[in-house]
Coordinates of C-alpha atoms in Angstrom, one line a residue:
Chain A
M1 CA 2.5 252.5 -88.3
T2 CA 0.0 250.3 -89.9
D3 CA -3.0 248.8 -88.2
T4 CA -1.5 245.4 -88.4
C5 CA 0.0 244.1 -85.2
D6 CA 3.2 242.4 -86.1
F7 CA 4.8 242.1 -82.7
T8 CA 3.9 240.4 -79.5
L9 CA 3.6 242.0 -76.0
A10 CA 6.7 240.0 -75.0
E11 CA 8.6 241.7 -77.8
L12 CA 7.3 245.1 -76.7
L13 CA 8.5 244.4 -73.2
I14 CA 11.9 243.2 -74.3
V15 CA 12.4 246.6 -76.0
A16 CA 11.1 248.5 -73.0
A17 CA 13.4 246.4 -70.7
S18 CA 16.4 247.2 -72.9
E19 CA 15.8 250.9 -72.3
A20 CA 16.6 250.4 -68.6
W21 CA 20.3 249.8 -69.4
R22 CA 20.7 252.9 -71.7
G23 CA 23.5 255.1 -70.7
N24 CA 24.7 253.0 -67.7
G25 CA 28.3 252.9 -68.9
E26 CA 30.5 249.8 -68.4
V27 CA 28.5 247.8 -65.9
L28 CA 27.5 244.2 -65.7
A29 CA 23.9 243.9 -67.2
S30 CA 22.1 241.1 -65.5
G31 CA 18.7 240.3 -66.9
L32 CA 17.1 237.5 -64.8
G33 CA 14.5 235.6 -66.8
V34 CA 13.7 235.4 -70.5
I35 CA 12.4 238.9 -71.1
P36 CA 15.0 240.8 -68.9
R37 CA 17.8 238.7 -70.4
L38 CA 16.7 239.4 -74.0
G39 CA 16.3 243.1 -73.0
A40 CA 19.9 243.3 -71.7
S41 CA 21.1 241.5 -74.8
L42 CA 19.2 243.8 -77.1
A43 CA 20.6 246.8 -75.2
K44 CA 24.2 245.6 -75.7
L45 CA 23.6 244.9 -79.4
T46 CA 22.0 248.3 -80.1
H47 CA 22.4 251.4 -78.0
S48 CA 24.9 250.2 -75.2
P49 CA 27.7 248.0 -76.5
E50 CA 29.8 248.9 -73.5
L51 CA 27.7 246.7 -71.2
L52 CA 29.2 243.5 -69.8
M53 CA 27.2 240.3 -69.9
T54 CA 27.7 236.7 -68.9
D55 CA 26.5 233.4 -70.3
S56 CA 24.1 233.2 -67.3
E57 CA 26.6 230.8 -65.7
A58 CA 30.2 231.5 -65.1
F59 CA 31.8 233.3 -68.2
L60 CA 31.8 236.8 -69.6
V61 CA 30.8 237.2 -73.3
E62 CA 31.0 240.2 -75.6
E63 CA 28.4 238.6 -77.9
P64 CA 25.2 237.9 -76.1
I65 CA 24.4 234.2 -76.2
P66 CA 21.1 233.1 -77.8
L67 CA 18.7 231.5 -75.3
G68 CA 18.2 227.7 -75.0
P69 CA 19.8 224.8 -76.9
R70 CA 22.6 226.3 -78.9
G71 CA 22.8 224.0 -82.0
D72 CA 26.1 224.8 -83.7
Y73 CA 26.5 228.2 -81.9
V74 CA 29.7 228.3 -80.0
P75 CA 30.0 230.9 -77.3
K76 CA 33.0 233.2 -77.4
Y77 CA 34.2 233.9 -73.9
S78 CA 35.9 237.1 -72.9
G79 CA 36.5 236.3 -69.3
C80 CA 35.1 234.5 -66.3
M81 CA 32.6 235.6 -63.7
S82 CA 32.1 233.0 -61.0
F83 CA 29.5 233.7 -58.3
E84 CA 32.3 234.9 -56.1
R85 CA 33.3 237.5 -58.7
V86 CA 29.7 238.5 -59.2
F87 CA 29.5 239.3 -55.5
E88 CA 32.7 241.4 -55.8
C89 CA 31.1 243.2 -58.7
V90 CA 27.9 243.8 -56.7
W91 CA 29.8 245.3 -53.7
G92 CA 31.7 247.6 -56.1
G93 CA 28.5 248.8 -57.5
R94 CA 29.2 248.1 -61.2
R95 CA 26.0 246.3 -62.0
H96 CA 22.5 246.9 -63.1
A97 CA 20.2 243.9 -62.5
M98 CA 16.6 243.5 -63.6
I99 CA 14.8 241.0 -61.4
G100 CA 11.3 239.6 -60.9
P101 CA 10.3 239.9 -57.3
T102 CA 7.1 238.4 -55.9
Q103 CA 6.0 241.6 -54.3
V104 CA 6.9 245.3 -54.8
D105 CA 5.7 248.2 -52.6
R106 CA 5.4 252.0 -53.2
W107 CA 8.9 252.5 -51.8
G108 CA 10.5 250.1 -54.2
Q109 CA 11.1 247.5 -51.5
T110 CA 10.9 243.9 -52.8
N111 CA 10.1 240.5 -51.4
L112 CA 11.4 237.2 -52.7
S113 CA 11.3 235.3 -49.3
A114 CA 7.9 234.6 -48.0
V115 CA 4.3 235.7 -48.4
G116 CA 2.2 235.9 -45.2
D117 CA 3.5 235.4 -41.6
Y118 CA 7.2 234.8 -41.6
R119 CA 7.2 231.9 -39.1
Q120 CA 4.5 230.1 -41.0
P121 CA 4.2 231.6 -44.4
K122 CA 1.3 231.2 -46.8
I123 CA 4.0 230.7 -49.5
A124 CA 7.6 230.0 -48.7
M125 CA 9.5 231.3 -51.7
L126 CA 13.1 231.2 -52.8
G127 CA 14.6 233.2 -49.9
V128 CA 16.1 236.6 -50.0
R129 CA 18.9 235.4 -52.3
G130 CA 21.1 238.3 -53.3
L131 CA 18.4 241.0 -53.0
P132 CA 19.6 242.7 -49.8
G133 CA 23.1 243.1 -51.1
N134 CA 22.2 243.9 -54.7
S135 CA 19.6 246.5 -53.8
I136 CA 21.8 248.5 -51.4
N137 CA 24.9 248.4 -53.7
H138 CA 23.9 248.9 -57.3
I139 CA 21.1 249.9 -59.7
N140 CA 18.1 247.6 -60.0
S141 CA 15.0 247.4 -62.2
F142 CA 12.1 245.1 -61.9
F143 CA 10.2 243.0 -64.4
I144 CA 6.6 242.0 -63.5
P145 CA 4.9 239.8 -66.0
S146 CA 1.4 240.1 -64.4
H147 CA 0.6 243.6 -63.1
N148 CA -1.8 243.1 -60.2
K149 CA -2.4 244.1 -56.5
R150 CA -0.9 240.9 -55.2
V151 CA 2.4 242.0 -56.6
F152 CA 2.1 245.8 -56.1
V153 CA 0.9 245.6 -52.6
A154 CA -1.0 248.3 -50.6
G155 CA 1.3 248.5 -47.6
E156 CA 4.9 247.2 -47.2
V157 CA 5.9 243.9 -48.8
D158 CA 5.6 241.0 -46.4
M159 CA 9.3 240.5 -46.0
V160 CA 11.6 243.3 -47.1
S161 CA 14.3 241.5 -49.0
G162 CA 15.5 244.3 -51.2
V163 CA 15.8 247.9 -49.9
G164 CA 13.8 250.8 -51.1
F165 CA 13.2 254.5 -50.5
K166 CA 11.3 254.2 -47.2
A167 CA 13.2 256.6 -44.9
E168 CA 12.1 254.9 -41.7
R169 CA 13.9 251.7 -42.8
W170 CA 17.3 253.4 -42.9
E171 CA 19.2 253.7 -39.6
Q172 CA 21.1 256.9 -39.2
G173 CA 24.7 256.5 -40.5
V174 CA 23.8 253.9 -43.2
R175 CA 24.8 254.9 -46.7
R176 CA 21.7 255.3 -48.9
D177 CA 23.5 256.9 -51.9
L178 CA 24.9 253.7 -53.4
M179 CA 21.5 252.3 -54.4
D180 CA 19.0 253.3 -57.1
I181 CA 15.9 251.8 -58.7
R182 CA 15.3 252.7 -62.3
R183 CA 12.5 251.0 -64.3
V184 CA 9.6 248.8 -63.5
V185 CA 8.5 247.0 -66.7
T186 CA 5.1 245.2 -66.5
D187 CA 2.6 243.7 -68.9
L188 CA 0.6 246.9 -68.7
C189 CA 3.1 249.8 -68.5
V190 CA 6.6 251.1 -67.7
M191 CA 6.9 252.9 -64.3
D192 CA 9.8 254.6 -62.5
F193 CA 10.4 256.2 -59.0
E194 CA 11.0 259.8 -60.3
G195 CA 8.0 261.4 -58.7
P196 CA 8.2 263.7 -55.6
D197 CA 10.1 261.9 -52.8
R198 CA 10.7 259.0 -55.2
A199 CA 6.9 258.4 -55.7
V200 CA 6.0 255.9 -58.4
R201 CA 5.1 257.3 -61.8
V202 CA 3.8 255.7 -64.9
R203 CA 6.2 256.6 -67.7
S204 CA 4.4 255.0 -70.6
L205 CA 1.4 252.8 -71.2
H206 CA 1.4 249.8 -73.5
P207 CA -0.8 250.1 -76.6
G208 CA -4.5 249.9 -75.6
V209 CA -3.9 250.2 -71.8
T210 CA -5.4 253.1 -69.8
F211 CA -3.9 254.8 -66.8
E212 CA -7.1 253.9 -64.9
E213 CA -6.6 250.2 -65.6
V214 CA -3.0 250.4 -64.3
Q215 CA -4.2 252.2 -61.2
D216 CA -7.0 249.7 -60.6
N217 CA -4.4 246.9 -60.6
T218 CA -1.9 248.6 -58.3
G219 CA -2.2 248.7 -54.5
F220 CA -0.8 252.2 -54.1
P221 CA -1.5 255.5 -55.8
L222 CA 0.3 256.3 -59.0
L223 CA 1.4 259.5 -60.7
K224 CA 1.5 260.2 -64.4
A225 CA 4.8 261.3 -65.8
D226 CA 4.5 264.7 -67.5
D227 CA 5.3 263.2 -70.8
M228 CA 3.5 259.9 -70.3
G229 CA 2.8 258.4 -73.6
E230 CA 2.6 255.1 -75.3
T231 CA 5.5 252.6 -74.9
A232 CA 7.7 252.6 -78.0
H233 CA 6.9 249.8 -80.5
P234 CA 9.7 247.5 -81.5
T235 CA 11.4 248.5 -84.8
A236 CA 12.0 246.0 -87.6
E237 CA 15.7 246.0 -86.6
Q238 CA 15.0 245.3 -83.0
L239 CA 12.6 242.5 -83.9
A240 CA 15.2 240.9 -86.1
I241 CA 17.8 241.0 -83.3
I242 CA 15.3 239.5 -80.8
R243 CA 14.4 236.7 -83.2
R244 CA 18.1 235.9 -83.6
L245 CA 18.7 236.0 -79.8
D246 CA 15.7 233.7 -79.1
P247 CA 15.7 231.1 -81.9
H248 CA 13.4 228.7 -79.9
D249 CA 10.8 231.5 -79.2
L250 CA 11.1 231.1 -75.4
R251 CA 9.6 234.6 -75.3
A252 CA 6.3 233.2 -76.5
S253 CA 5.9 231.3 -73.2
A254 CA 7.1 234.2 -71.0
L255 CA 3.6 235.8 -70.8
K256 CA 0.4 234.0 -70.2
G257 CA -1.4 233.5 -73.6
N258 CA 1.4 235.2 -75.5
P259 CA -0.8 238.3 -76.2
P260 CA -0.2 240.6 -79.2
G261 CA 1.7 243.8 -78.7
I262 CA -1.3 245.9 -79.6
R263 CA -4.3 244.9 -77.6
A264 CA -7.5 244.2 -79.5
A265 CA -10.1 247.0 -78.8
T266 CA -12.5 246.1 -76.1
P267 CA -16.0 245.8 -77.5
A268 CA -18.2 248.7 -76.5
Chain B
M1 CA 48.9 209.4 -45.3
N2 CA 45.5 208.0 -46.3
K3 CA 42.4 210.0 -45.6
Q4 CA 40.0 207.7 -47.4
L5 CA 36.9 206.6 -45.4
T6 CA 33.4 205.6 -46.2
A7 CA 30.4 207.9 -46.2
A8 CA 29.1 206.1 -43.1
D9 CA 32.5 206.7 -41.3
A10 CA 32.2 210.4 -42.1
V11 CA 28.6 210.7 -41.0
A12 CA 29.5 208.9 -37.8
Q13 CA 31.5 212.0 -36.8
L14 CA 28.3 213.9 -36.5
R15 CA 26.7 214.5 -33.1
D16 CA 23.2 215.8 -32.3
G17 CA 23.0 219.6 -32.3
M18 CA 26.1 220.2 -34.5
T19 CA 26.4 223.0 -37.0
V20 CA 26.9 221.4 -40.4
G21 CA 27.7 223.2 -43.7
F22 CA 27.0 221.8 -47.2
G23 CA 29.0 223.0 -50.2
G24 CA 27.7 223.5 -53.7
W25 CA 25.0 225.9 -54.8
G26 CA 21.2 225.1 -55.1
P27 CA 21.0 222.0 -57.4
R28 CA 24.7 222.1 -58.1
R29 CA 27.5 219.8 -56.8
K30 CA 25.9 218.9 -53.5
P31 CA 27.4 216.0 -51.5
M32 CA 24.2 213.9 -51.9
A33 CA 25.7 210.5 -51.2
I34 CA 26.7 211.8 -47.8
V35 CA 23.3 213.5 -47.4
R36 CA 21.6 210.1 -48.0
E37 CA 23.9 208.6 -45.3
I38 CA 22.8 211.4 -42.9
L39 CA 19.2 210.6 -43.7
R40 CA 19.8 206.9 -42.8
S41 CA 21.5 207.9 -39.5
D42 CA 20.0 208.8 -36.1
V43 CA 21.6 212.2 -35.9
K44 CA 19.2 215.1 -35.1
D45 CA 18.8 218.8 -34.1
L46 CA 21.3 220.0 -36.7
T47 CA 22.0 223.6 -37.6
V48 CA 22.2 223.4 -41.4
V49 CA 24.2 226.0 -43.2
A50 CA 23.9 226.1 -47.0
Y51 CA 23.3 227.8 -50.3
G52 CA 20.3 225.5 -50.3
G53 CA 19.3 222.8 -52.7
P54 CA 17.7 219.4 -52.2
E55 CA 19.8 218.6 -49.2
V56 CA 18.0 221.3 -47.3
G57 CA 14.6 220.0 -48.3
M58 CA 15.5 216.4 -47.6
L59 CA 17.0 217.1 -44.2
C60 CA 13.9 219.2 -43.3
A61 CA 11.6 216.5 -44.5
A62 CA 13.4 214.0 -42.3
G63 CA 13.1 216.2 -39.3
K64 CA 16.8 216.6 -38.8
V65 CA 17.0 220.4 -39.0
K66 CA 16.7 222.4 -35.8
K67 CA 17.9 225.6 -37.4
L68 CA 18.5 226.7 -41.0
V69 CA 21.1 229.3 -42.0
F70 CA 20.5 230.0 -45.6
G71 CA 20.2 232.5 -48.4
F72 CA 17.8 230.5 -50.5
A73 CA 16.5 227.0 -51.1
T74 CA 15.9 226.0 -54.8
L75 CA 16.2 223.4 -57.4
D76 CA 16.4 226.1 -60.1
A77 CA 14.5 224.2 -62.8
I78 CA 11.8 223.8 -60.0
P79 CA 12.2 227.2 -58.4
L80 CA 10.6 226.5 -55.0
E81 CA 12.3 223.6 -53.1
P82 CA 9.3 221.4 -52.5
W83 CA 10.1 219.9 -49.0
Y84 CA 11.6 223.1 -47.6
R85 CA 8.5 224.9 -48.7
K86 CA 6.2 222.3 -47.3
C87 CA 8.0 222.3 -43.9
R88 CA 8.0 226.1 -43.7
E89 CA 4.4 226.4 -44.6
A90 CA 3.5 223.8 -42.0
G91 CA 5.2 225.9 -39.4
Q92 CA 7.7 223.1 -38.7
L93 CA 10.8 225.2 -39.4
T94 CA 10.9 228.3 -37.2
E95 CA 14.5 228.7 -36.2
L96 CA 15.9 230.5 -39.2
M97 CA 18.8 232.8 -40.1
E98 CA 17.9 234.0 -43.5
L99 CA 20.9 235.8 -45.1
D100 CA 21.8 237.7 -48.2
E101 CA 24.0 235.5 -50.3
G102 CA 26.9 237.9 -49.8
M103 CA 26.4 238.1 -46.0
F104 CA 26.6 234.3 -46.1
E105 CA 29.9 234.4 -47.9
W106 CA 31.2 237.0 -45.4
G107 CA 30.1 234.8 -42.5
L108 CA 32.1 231.9 -43.9
R109 CA 35.1 234.1 -44.6
A110 CA 35.1 235.5 -41.0
A111 CA 35.1 232.0 -39.7
G112 CA 37.9 231.0 -41.9
M113 CA 39.9 234.0 -40.9
R114 CA 39.2 233.4 -37.2
L115 CA 37.4 236.8 -37.0
P116 CA 34.3 237.5 -34.9
F117 CA 32.6 239.4 -37.8
L118 CA 33.2 241.1 -41.1
P119 CA 31.5 244.5 -42.0
T120 CA 29.1 244.8 -44.9
R121 CA 26.3 246.9 -46.2
C122 CA 24.4 243.8 -47.3
G123 CA 21.2 243.2 -45.3
L124 CA 20.9 246.8 -43.9
A125 CA 17.4 248.4 -44.2
T126 CA 15.8 245.0 -44.8
D127 CA 13.8 242.4 -42.8
V128 CA 16.9 240.2 -42.7
L129 CA 17.8 242.0 -39.5
T130 CA 14.2 242.0 -38.2
H131 CA 14.0 238.2 -38.3
S132 CA 17.5 237.6 -36.9
P133 CA 17.9 240.2 -34.1
E134 CA 21.2 238.6 -33.2
L135 CA 22.6 240.4 -36.2
K136 CA 24.1 243.7 -35.0
T137 CA 25.5 246.9 -36.7
V138 CA 28.8 248.5 -36.0
Q139 CA 30.0 252.0 -36.6
S140 CA 33.2 252.7 -38.6
P141 CA 35.9 254.0 -36.2
Y142 CA 37.2 256.3 -39.0
A143 CA 36.1 259.8 -40.0
D144 CA 33.3 258.5 -42.2
G145 CA 31.4 257.0 -39.1
E146 CA 29.4 254.8 -41.4
V147 CA 27.1 252.3 -39.8
L148 CA 27.6 248.8 -41.2
L149 CA 26.2 245.3 -40.5
A150 CA 28.6 243.2 -38.5
M151 CA 28.2 239.8 -40.2
P152 CA 29.1 237.2 -37.5
A153 CA 31.4 234.3 -38.3
L154 CA 29.5 231.2 -39.5
N155 CA 31.7 228.7 -37.6
L156 CA 30.9 225.1 -38.7
D157 CA 31.5 221.9 -36.7
V158 CA 31.6 219.9 -39.9
A159 CA 31.5 220.8 -43.6
F160 CA 30.6 218.3 -46.4
L161 CA 31.7 218.9 -50.0
H162 CA 31.5 217.0 -53.3
V163 CA 34.3 217.5 -55.8
N164 CA 35.3 216.0 -59.1
D165 CA 38.7 214.6 -58.2
A166 CA 40.6 213.9 -54.9
D167 CA 43.6 212.0 -53.8
R168 CA 44.1 210.0 -50.6
L169 CA 46.1 212.8 -49.1
G170 CA 43.0 215.2 -49.3
N171 CA 44.1 217.2 -52.3
T172 CA 41.0 218.1 -54.4
L173 CA 40.1 219.4 -57.8
V174 CA 36.9 221.2 -58.9
T175 CA 36.8 221.0 -62.7
G176 CA 33.5 222.7 -63.4
P177 CA 33.6 226.4 -64.4
D178 CA 32.5 227.7 -61.0
P179 CA 34.1 226.6 -57.7
Y180 CA 31.1 228.2 -55.8
F181 CA 32.1 228.7 -52.1
D182 CA 33.4 225.3 -51.2
H183 CA 36.8 226.6 -50.3
L184 CA 35.2 228.9 -47.7
F185 CA 33.1 226.1 -46.2
A186 CA 36.4 224.1 -45.9
R187 CA 38.0 227.0 -44.1
A188 CA 35.1 227.7 -41.8
A189 CA 34.8 224.1 -40.5
Q190 CA 36.5 222.2 -37.7
Q191 CA 36.2 219.0 -39.8
C192 CA 35.7 218.8 -43.5
F193 CA 34.8 215.7 -45.4
V194 CA 35.0 215.7 -49.2
S195 CA 33.3 213.1 -51.4
C196 CA 34.6 212.8 -55.0
E197 CA 33.8 211.3 -58.4
R198 CA 37.3 209.9 -58.8
L199 CA 39.8 209.0 -56.1
H200 CA 43.5 209.0 -56.9
E201 CA 46.5 207.6 -55.0
R202 CA 48.4 210.8 -55.2
F203 CA 48.0 213.7 -57.6
A204 CA 50.7 214.3 -60.2
L205 CA 49.1 217.2 -62.0
T206 CA 50.0 219.6 -64.8
A207 CA 50.1 223.3 -64.0
E208 CA 46.8 223.7 -65.9
Q209 CA 45.1 221.0 -63.9
A210 CA 46.5 222.3 -60.6
R211 CA 44.7 225.6 -61.1
N212 CA 41.5 223.7 -60.3
N213 CA 42.6 223.1 -56.7
T214 CA 40.7 225.6 -54.6
F215 CA 41.7 224.8 -51.0
E216 CA 44.6 223.1 -49.2
R217 CA 44.6 219.5 -48.1
Y218 CA 45.2 220.4 -44.4
L219 CA 41.6 221.6 -44.4
V220 CA 40.4 218.1 -45.4
T221 CA 39.7 215.6 -42.6
G222 CA 38.5 212.7 -44.8
V223 CA 37.9 211.7 -48.4
V224 CA 35.0 209.6 -49.5
H225 CA 35.0 207.9 -52.9
A226 CA 31.4 208.4 -54.1
P227 CA 31.1 208.2 -57.9
L228 CA 27.8 210.0 -59.0
G229 CA 27.7 211.2 -55.4
A230 CA 26.2 214.5 -56.4
H231 CA 23.1 213.0 -58.0
P232 CA 20.4 214.2 -58.4
T233 CA 22.3 217.5 -58.4
S234 CA 24.8 218.4 -61.1
C235 CA 28.5 217.9 -61.0
P236 CA 30.0 220.1 -63.7
S237 CA 32.1 219.2 -65.8
D238 CA 31.1 215.5 -65.3
Y239 CA 27.2 215.4 -65.4
G240 CA 24.1 217.5 -65.2
W241 CA 21.3 217.4 -62.8
D242 CA 18.5 214.8 -63.1
M243 CA 15.3 216.6 -63.9
S244 CA 13.3 213.3 -63.9
H245 CA 14.5 212.6 -60.3
F246 CA 13.7 216.2 -59.2
K247 CA 10.2 215.8 -60.6
R248 CA 9.8 212.5 -58.7
Y249 CA 11.2 214.2 -55.5
A250 CA 9.0 217.2 -55.9
A251 CA 5.9 215.1 -56.5
S252 CA 6.6 213.3 -53.2
A253 CA 5.9 216.5 -51.3
A254 CA 2.3 216.5 -52.7
E255 CA 1.6 212.9 -51.9
E256 CA 0.2 211.4 -48.6
G257 CA 3.1 209.6 -47.0
G258 CA 5.3 210.9 -49.8
W259 CA 8.5 211.3 -47.8
Q260 CA 8.4 207.8 -46.4
A261 CA 7.8 206.5 -49.9
Y262 CA 10.8 208.5 -51.2
V263 CA 12.9 207.2 -48.3
D264 CA 11.9 203.6 -49.0
E265 CA 12.7 203.9 -52.6
F266 CA 15.8 206.1 -52.7
V267 CA 17.3 206.4 -49.2
N268 CA 17.1 203.1 -47.5
V269 CA 19.0 201.4 -50.2
S270 CA 22.7 201.1 -51.2
E271 CA 24.3 203.6 -53.5
S272 CA 24.5 201.0 -56.3
A273 CA 20.8 200.1 -55.8
Y274 CA 20.1 203.9 -55.8
Q275 CA 21.9 204.3 -59.1
E276 CA 19.9 201.3 -60.6
K277 CA 16.6 202.9 -59.5
N278 CA 17.6 206.0 -61.4
G279 CA 18.4 204.3 -64.6
G280 CA 21.9 203.0 -63.9
A281 CA 25.3 204.5 -63.6
E282 CA 25.8 204.8 -67.3
R283 CA 22.7 207.0 -67.6
L284 CA 23.6 209.1 -64.6
G285 CA 27.1 209.7 -65.8
K286 CA 25.8 211.0 -69.1
L287 CA 23.1 213.4 -67.8
P288 CA 23.6 216.5 -69.9
L289 CA 24.8 219.7 -68.3
P290 CA 22.1 222.4 -68.3
V291 CA 22.3 225.1 -71.0
F292 CA 21.1 228.6 -70.0

């Protein structure tokens, strides 16, 4: 590596997100939002061509569709995937979605419904959407563009919309073996739930970020993965693919201020 | 046989306290001309059942919603539905059945199949059950003994849908790429009224066109001819949603007296005046479909 930073943080996160889908087999890869969608697309075009993807509307495609206005690009459909079929896919478990919940707790439970008191919320959000069914039926990962304690809350999330690893939440006789949570990609680090009793670990830190900074911005205790290192930098090949998939540079607006991939050193 | 009626005739079938379903999905293919007619009516205390878009926010703003059965409320391009949000945050909407999108489908299916419930794993181990204690679990009677959620039937008194084409007999076509769950709303309802972009005497379709028919005409009580009747939501493959109208609507939630101003401008007017206020039928018919 040279000292020159020639990639943005968004591009680093796209590459980190793409790793979530490595080795999943033939499943529907659903990346919701600009960075997760580019991550899924990059995964399909590099290490995991077996992934299924849609046009983010109603059709399957074998060639991931570039984001935004398409110019003279014509999508090549390989099948159809209505909402009804997506639900059937969900219930059969053949999907890995990366979503952006409003709150995440130490058990991997997520909230997309309401912040504050449920009957009179401080913020009424989208609603639980498909989170209850997705989370109990197939693999999920999370993308969090701003890593802070309002997202990674100290206790439980305000309204448990997606299930997690908290044993007390699971009634006896309910199947827990169909769900899994893989990666949490944030603007500071990549985390997973592979600690003892599915505790949250930091897998890798983005360039210039310290473990202490991540811990200070998280409402619950974190562990360090044994091999915790720096998040992999994008390669020239990956950057070329990302630029082709995102010709209008929507990724530049995905993170506040579009920071560089390697953070400038903090003055002493 | 001629099932044609006006939007006012259809809405006149509503009674206070009824359970009413709306087809479409978020800002997509909502029966908005009929919603505007409901907003002009005296009907109240409705239980609204929807994959929610602006119809949910508008009916909440107008104080017509006693209970909301929903999986979400959103305009997509404006993620948080402005009037739903405002009413929730003001504590004006407390009777809720918030459901996973799949549980919602299962509830409609159970109703259409005349079953009391359908089993699912969706919703277990979440606060969906905490906030709707009427939702019960059931144990598999087979060797596995698995505990499942028993999603109760979502029986509707009335369903309102908007489709691309219909004929006077009640045959319908959805020409967009996704039929959403309109067919299940039709099956779950005692009465189903369908508004349409184009009304035909009697379909004489090719096999290819007939594939776009997603439910049978015996489910359809009445047909309303309402060109551009999904506006401001989209009606694939005919037209896209109207972002400028959504912005105007969203802004009304932040203004003092905003709802009344919106009603005066866009609800208490005829459909033709409504279209003129939004730039005219020619503009609305050409609104581009969103690209993702």
